[in-house]
Amino acid sequence: MTVAFTPPFVQPEHAAAHLRERGHVVLSPGGLAAAVGAEGDPLAGMRPFWDDLPEDEHLLDVGRYRFRRHGSFVVERGEVRAVPHRAHWQPLEYNALHGGIERWFAPLSDALVALPAWNRLLVGLTELADAIEPGDAPWSVEAHAFRITTAGGIGRPTPEGAHRDGVDLVAVLLVDREGVLGGETRVFDAAGPNGQRFTMTEPGTALVVDDRRAIHETTPIRQLAPDVEGRRDTLVVTWRRGGFQEP
């Protein structure tokens, strides 16, 4: 029997205070829309782009269940600027499985990042980052479009396990979810035993984590029906002051 705990949603007007107090905050689909100033579902026009994600060729667990694209941006004073395509890199201390190597992923679609909704989403979420970490330096922002499938029977959203990303803030947005069980989100205090567990089932649900204070993970997914492959689509966005992580 699989038990799914309801996400502990916080009203958007209290998101910054909750994030400062607890180290993480969860927004409902409506809360996310309000937080970024969108009318209706801010992810609606983006979902078709998740059907065009190439396979992640860097998985060191030899799995073939993860598909992804990656993009890098500088966000400053309400403006989003794409930077030349670059490798994603993390030190081993933050990613014991894939750290220490340059991972080149296919770039995000030009059509996706040209959407007004994309710009609105990044600007709106960056306002939350500014409320937590004020500063004059622009934000170095990375965006990862993920599809995790149950190919082979199971899919692992975070094969590296519970982790930090080596940035200031991390947002995990559920883009879609179909035909899967599991995928429980877990957030823990990095310096203590306290934690929270819940399952993001409604597209548009968003988790924002202060990466300096908390570690997070998502448990594996398996297919709901024996002969029907399931999937879990997410958009993961990270913010870091002072430049991107580099080797």
XYZ file of C-alpha atoms in Angstrom, residues 130 133-138 241:
8
model
C 15.699 38.292 -3.744
C 18.987 36.685 -0.224
C 19.140 40.406 -1.058
C 22.195 41.561 -2.963
C 23.518 43.645 -5.820
C 25.095 40.836 -7.838
C 22.887 39.268 -10.507
C 24.943 34.615 -6.439
